[in-house]
Phi, psi and omega in degrees: 000100187052246183260012182248131176261126174256138182203167178258134181207160179239118180264007178089354181246318186244013182076189180279115187222184183272125179237166177224155177202146171253016174101003177232160179298323183291334183258010179261119186206161176290131176276309180201138171273084188298313176258092194307135178093209185281339179297151179278149173272353174052053180294135177207172175063025185296127186222134179275121176217126179056040179060031172226154178263124174254140184200166176263136181204162177243127179255003179085356181238313189256006183077191180277117185223177179273127180243165178218148177213140173261011179096359177243160178297315181295332182264015179247120184198165175294131183272321183210121177258082187285329179251116185294152180068216184267013176285158184255137170263348172050060177296131181220171173053046178296131181217123184255141164250193183295324186232008181217150173241125179256149177198159176264135183224142178265119180238141184297336182272331187236351187076202180281113181222175184272128178243165180215150175217151171258008180100000177243158178297317180293335181263018180247121184197163171298129181283312179195136173277084188298316175252100187304133180110199189261000186284336184080159185254011174054049183289137179217169166060040176302127184224124180281131175231097189055240179262012178254160172238125172258147183197170174255142181206156179241114182272004179084356180240313185259004184073187180285117181223177181277128179236167175212160177213148173255008179098003176241157179296315181292336180266015178251115187204163175288137180284307179200154177255099183290313178252109185293151181088194187276357182296312181082147180266350177050062180301137179220169174056043179298124184221122181267130174229111189055241180257011183253128177258117178263148176198158173267145180207153180265135171231136185300336180272339189232357182075207180270119181225174179272129181237167176207159175218137176279113188278347184250007183234011185232145170237182185307140177080016181056040172265149181284135174289162185300327181291345185251004179299137183076359171266149175272120186242112185257136180225040177244190180283160187294342177286347180069012185292335184271356179065206172067099165234158175239148183209000000 
């Protein structure tokens, strides 16, 4: 956070807790004993968003929840108590863009689904119940692509496939169904290179192979954006076995 480093450490007295440092012994100090006494607060998933640190922690009262800190004791507090009492909402996979923070949260009504916040209580909400009901959509591999987030999810109909979101419910959708039906292609190893997102995916005819999608040349329905007209845009596997280009 600017010139302050936040980290988790155990000094032998208060367990593993939140500390801060400006790079010298004199400026290194405990920020807060979140889980009071010797138990650890088990801080994880620490992510810088809007010059604050968001992280998952246990305070011994509210279970594992989403916390926030500006590097001061007064500015360190639970951000969202999604699971009442000592139950856990287990926030994971925190991923920040310029104006939004995405994370996976376990809710009793929807299971594990994708949430988003702008840093305010009013701007924090479930993005989309991708797999309707309490089973959760098994979201993995959150990957930032400019102001978009690409990820894998299972909607209970198409299996695990590649999805994307712009931070709105209407802008959250499946990119493509590589393996038709409920089997799912299970995209993994999402890696962005320039405007191309590479990933591995399963297809019943070819097994697990390397696939790619041009993230800056596509709009909904795999139609070419105006900037890409007259360009050849390929969205099949690298073996070219599936054919299909648009131009």
